Amino acid sequence: MDRATELFPKLRRPDDEEALRFGDRALTYRELAAAASGIAERVGRAERVAVWATAELETCVAVAGALAAGAAVVPINPKVGERELEHIVGDSEPGLLLAAPGFQPPEVLRQIPVHEVDLAPGSGALPPKPDEESPALVVYTSGTTGPPKGVVLPRRAIRANLDALADAWEWTAEDVLVHALPLFHVHGLILGTLGPLRLGGTVHHLGKFSPQAAADELAGSATMLFGVPTMYHRLADDAERDPDLAKAVGRARLLVSGSAALPAVEHERISRSTGQRVVERYGMSETIMNSGVRASGDRRPGYVGLPFDGVEIKLVDDAGRDIEVSDDETVGEILVRGSNLFTGYLNRPDATAEAFADGWFRTGDVATRAADGYLRIVGRKATDIIKSGGYKIGAGEIENALLEHSLVAEVAVAAAPDPDLGERIVAWVVPAGELTDRDGTAAELTEHVARLLTPHKRPREVRFVDSLPRNEMGKIMKKALHG
Ligand code: MLC
Ligand code: AMP
């Protein structure tokens, strides 16, 4: 067996160690391998397979089985709205959809065969290892405008990047990772699920995040916690109130935060109450993980550490020239090159070409570099990208959805700072006609976005205005909105 390039070596030689636990349901490696072989048989030679990614064992079995079959997995947010779902299945054309029993297919999925994932063992034989450069996942991510794009991640990127994380965090088969992240994005799926499976370790998924549930796990067998800053904010609140909870969290080997900036104040609150200093890492759907603080490294609040093995990072100025200084002050866009990169956006050669400059991927994130090489992210080039609760959301897609509503004449969507979500989505709406029920209309618009796109893209605030600030060219000046 080729340990180096086999994505999940332990599925080829399974034992009775626990692989996955969701509440009171769990699977050992032997059970997982057997169930995954059944899925692989069902998937056959399908090129792409959609997985209805509920936070359940079945999702993990579906992903492991489809990957073993050599298919690319398209994970779907089970709360996805009708418009977004239509786009994703239209774009990715999955040959099959895998879902946990009881799944009721929405209308748009009618043409796609659905296979209910059960945990019964298949023949136990897994197909030969697929090619390293073949697509493993197609993860949908928002841009500034238009519908989400499918990020095609090859097996090589997942394998190489997970090995780099294991090395940086001294992460081994002995670790039990706990988290409550959704299983349709890089953080919860690749790091939080495929990570432990690659190492032959264990993941405990909480189903739904609560500081108490995470602390209970860390008081038990769990050694590591992965979360987005919103989760750490809530953990900090509870740890300050509850010394027992703080003590349980203090037992962790490693707390890791990512997907959005962890404010220095949250870092300090957690370290004061629990004695733990959170390790921060920086990633993206297109690149998996770029940089992070090593387990043995200096856990400085506000810094996302050094490039992981296999990743090259440079900062460039507005003219695209390399920034050579490491003064922790000069800001530049982060460009990335390495074995961690995606191969392109599905069906979007135009967007793929635009995302690269001389073989370097342009992240759109803006950072400084300190004398010891530590990166500090200070912002983003695009104001139309919003990060709320760790989810990436494009202002344009929300504006388009709102403009379809008959009560909306004009709209601008922008981010406002939020202590819990990091950023919250605010929609500035010029109503079409007289407003008779402000609150009712605001709720209706919110629901409209949740239904069409997905609940996490719904505005948390709707502000009605008579007009939007525009420049001489007629372009909306979003920076003037909050004034
Ligand atoms: C509320 N709800 C609605 C609704 N209003 N449902 C339908 N219509 C409406 N109008 C429901 C929600 O579905 C949810 O249900 C509940 O109310 C709470 O809403 P929420 O908005 O989901 O909860 P919130 O408290 O805001 O969630 C916070 C959070 C979440 C931190 C738990 O934002 C989260 O899971 N974030 C993780 C994002 C992530 O994984 N990003 C990684 C991207 S990869 P219910 O049943 O769910 O409670 C990446 C790369 C990298 O960034 O570096 O990692
Ligand atoms: P996504 O497209 O959902 O994968 O989101 C990727 C984006 O999340 C990056 O481009 C960053 O803007 C942001 N991000 C991820 N991790 C961090 C972090 N540790 N600090 C700041 N921003 C982050």
PDB file of N, CA, C and O in Angstrom, residues 40-64:
ATOM      1  N   ALA A  40     -19.302   2.822  -2.762  1.00  0.00           N
ATOM      2  CA  ALA A  40     -18.429   2.840  -3.950  1.00  0.00           C
ATOM      3  C   ALA A  40     -19.017   1.952  -5.049  1.00  0.00           C
ATOM      4  O   ALA A  40     -19.004   2.317  -6.227  1.00  0.00           O
ATOM      5  N   GLU A  41     -19.583   0.816  -4.653  1.00  0.00           N
ATOM      6  CA  GLU A  41     -20.198  -0.079  -5.649  1.00  0.00           C
ATOM      7  C   GLU A  41     -21.373   0.620  -6.327  1.00  0.00           C
ATOM      8  O   GLU A  41     -21.551   0.569  -7.535  1.00  0.00           O
ATOM      9  N   ARG A  42     -22.173   1.323  -5.518  1.00  0.00           N
ATOM     10  CA  ARG A  42     -23.349   2.016  -6.063  1.00  0.00           C
ATOM     11  C   ARG A  42     -22.941   3.174  -6.972  1.00  0.00           C
ATOM     12  O   ARG A  42     -23.557   3.426  -8.004  1.00  0.00           O
ATOM     13  N   VAL A  43     -21.875   3.870  -6.597  1.00  0.00           N
ATOM     14  CA  VAL A  43     -21.430   5.038  -7.371  1.00  0.00           C
ATOM     15  C   VAL A  43     -20.867   4.591  -8.720  1.00  0.00           C
ATOM     16  O   VAL A  43     -21.043   5.265  -9.739  1.00  0.00           O
ATOM     17  N   GLY A  44     -20.202   3.436  -8.724  1.00  0.00           N
ATOM     18  CA  GLY A  44     -19.661   2.902  -9.975  1.00  0.00           C
ATOM     19  C   GLY A  44     -18.715   3.879 -10.631  1.00  0.00           C
ATOM     20  O   GLY A  44     -17.782   4.363  -9.999  1.00  0.00           O
ATOM     21  N   ARG A  45     -19.007   4.227 -11.888  1.00  0.00           N
ATOM     22  CA  ARG A  45     -18.085   5.091 -12.625  1.00  0.00           C
ATOM     23  C   ARG A  45     -18.618   6.502 -12.778  1.00  0.00           C
ATOM     24  O   ARG A  45     -18.192   7.251 -13.668  1.00  0.00           O
ATOM     25  N   ALA A  46     -19.564   6.882 -11.940  1.00  0.00           N
ATOM     26  CA  ALA A  46     -20.105   8.251 -12.034  1.00  0.00           C
ATOM     27  C   ALA A  46     -18.971   9.263 -11.878  1.00  0.00           C
ATOM     28  O   ALA A  46     -18.084   9.079 -11.051  1.00  0.00           O
ATOM     29  N   GLU A  47     -19.015  10.317 -12.679  1.00  0.00           N
ATOM     30  CA  GLU A  47     -17.944  11.320 -12.631  1.00  0.00           C
ATOM     31  C   GLU A  47     -18.104  12.230 -11.413  1.00  0.00           C
ATOM     32  O   GLU A  47     -17.150  12.520 -10.706  1.00  0.00           O
ATOM     33  N   ARG A  48     -19.337  12.684 -11.204  1.00  0.00           N
ATOM     34  CA  ARG A  48     -19.599  13.547 -10.045  1.00  0.00           C
ATOM     35  C   ARG A  48     -20.824  13.063  -9.293  1.00  0.00           C
ATOM     36  O   ARG A  48     -21.823  12.661  -9.909  1.00  0.00           O
ATOM     37  N   VAL A  49     -20.733  13.130  -7.978  1.00  0.00           N
ATOM     38  CA  VAL A  49     -21.807  12.653  -7.114  1.00  0.00           C
ATOM     39  C   VAL A  49     -22.128  13.734  -6.095  1.00  0.00           C
ATOM     40  O   VAL A  49     -21.226  14.242  -5.418  1.00  0.00           O
ATOM     41  N   ALA A  50     -23.399  14.115  -6.019  1.00  0.00           N
ATOM     42  CA  ALA A  50     -23.779  15.114  -5.004  1.00  0.00           C
ATOM     43  C   ALA A  50     -24.044  14.402  -3.682  1.00  0.00           C
ATOM     44  O   ALA A  50     -24.539  13.271  -3.663  1.00  0.00           O
ATOM     45  N   VAL A  51     -23.673  15.054  -2.599  1.00  0.00           N
ATOM     46  CA  VAL A  51     -23.952  14.507  -1.268  1.00  0.00           C
ATOM     47  C   VAL A  51     -24.743  15.551  -0.487  1.00  0.00           C
ATOM     48  O   VAL A  51     -24.313  16.699  -0.366  1.00  0.00           O
ATOM     49  N   TRP A  52     -25.907  15.138  -0.006  1.00  0.00           N
ATOM     50  CA  TRP A  52     -26.767  16.034   0.783  1.00  0.00           C
ATOM     51  C   TRP A  52     -26.154  16.056   2.184  1.00  0.00           C
ATOM     52  O   TRP A  52     -26.356  15.124   2.969  1.00  0.00           O
ATOM     53  N   ALA A  53     -25.383  17.133   2.448  1.00  0.00           N
ATOM     54  CA  ALA A  53     -24.420  17.079   3.549  1.00  0.00           C
ATOM     55  C   ALA A  53     -24.991  17.455   4.920  1.00  0.00           C
ATOM     56  O   ALA A  53     -24.585  18.429   5.549  1.00  0.00           O
ATOM     57  N   THR A  54     -25.927  16.646   5.384  1.00  0.00           N
ATOM     58  CA  THR A  54     -26.427  16.831   6.746  1.00  0.00           C
ATOM     59  C   THR A  54     -25.319  16.436   7.729  1.00  0.00           C
ATOM     60  O   THR A  54     -24.413  15.680   7.380  1.00  0.00           O
ATOM     61  N   ALA A  55     -25.415  16.945   8.951  1.00  0.00           N
ATOM     62  CA  ALA A  55     -24.383  16.622   9.948  1.00  0.00           C
ATOM     63  C   ALA A  55     -24.704  15.263  10.555  1.00  0.00           C
ATOM     64  O   ALA A  55     -25.229  15.150  11.664  1.00  0.00           O
ATOM     65  N   GLU A  56     -24.403  14.223   9.792  1.00  0.00           N
ATOM     66  CA  GLU A  56     -24.729  12.850  10.190  1.00  0.00           C
ATOM     67  C   GLU A  56     -23.662  11.899   9.692  1.00  0.00           C
ATOM     68  O   GLU A  56     -22.954  12.202   8.719  1.00  0.00           O
ATOM     69  N   LEU A  57     -23.621  10.720  10.284  1.00  0.00           N
ATOM     70  CA  LEU A  57     -22.680   9.681   9.847  1.00  0.00           C
ATOM     71  C   LEU A  57     -22.816   9.393   8.359  1.00  0.00           C
ATOM     72  O   LEU A  57     -21.823   9.176   7.663  1.00  0.00           O
ATOM     73  N   GLU A  58     -24.051   9.373   7.886  1.00  0.00           N
ATOM     74  CA  GLU A  58     -24.300   8.982   6.487  1.00  0.00           C
ATOM     75  C   GLU A  58     -23.538   9.874   5.507  1.00  0.00           C
ATOM     76  O   GLU A  58     -23.103   9.427   4.449  1.00  0.00           O
ATOM     77  N   THR A  59     -23.427  11.161   5.853  1.00  0.00           N
ATOM     78  CA  THR A  59     -22.704  12.079   4.961  1.00  0.00           C
ATOM     79  C   THR A  59     -21.244  11.644   4.845  1.00  0.00           C
ATOM     80  O   THR A  59     -20.668  11.630   3.749  1.00  0.00           O
ATOM     81  N   CYS A  60     -20.647  11.280   5.959  1.00  0.00           N
ATOM     82  CA  CYS A  60     -19.233  10.877   5.936  1.00  0.00           C
ATOM     83  C   CYS A  60     -19.044   9.576   5.167  1.00  0.00           C
ATOM     84  O   CYS A  60     -18.087   9.422   4.402  1.00  0.00           O
ATOM     85  N   VAL A  61     -19.977   8.661   5.344  1.00  0.00           N
ATOM     86  CA  VAL A  61     -19.912   7.394   4.615  1.00  0.00           C
ATOM     87  C   VAL A  61     -20.067   7.660   3.113  1.00  0.00           C
ATOM     88  O   VAL A  61     -19.344   7.096   2.280  1.00  0.00           O
ATOM     89  N   ALA A  62     -21.000   8.543   2.777  1.00  0.00           N
ATOM     90  CA  ALA A  62     -21.223   8.871   1.364  1.00  0.00           C
ATOM     91  C   ALA A  62     -19.963   9.474   0.753  1.00  0.00           C
ATOM     92  O   ALA A  62     -19.551   9.096  -0.351  1.00  0.00           O
ATOM     93  N   VAL A  63     -19.342  10.388   1.465  1.00  0.00           N
ATOM     94  CA  VAL A  63     -18.145  11.046   0.932  1.00  0.00           C
ATOM     95  C   VAL A  63     -17.013  10.034   0.798  1.00  0.00           C
ATOM     96  O   VAL A  63     -16.354   9.945  -0.243  1.00  0.00           O
ATOM     97  N   ALA A  64     -16.800   9.231   1.826  1.00  0.00           N
ATOM     98  CA  ALA A  64     -15.705   8.249   1.777  1.00  0.00           C
ATOM     99  C   ALA A  64     -15.932   7.250   0.644  1.00  0.00           C
ATOM    100  O   ALA A  64     -14.995   6.909  -0.093  1.00  0.00           O
TER     101      ALA A  64
END
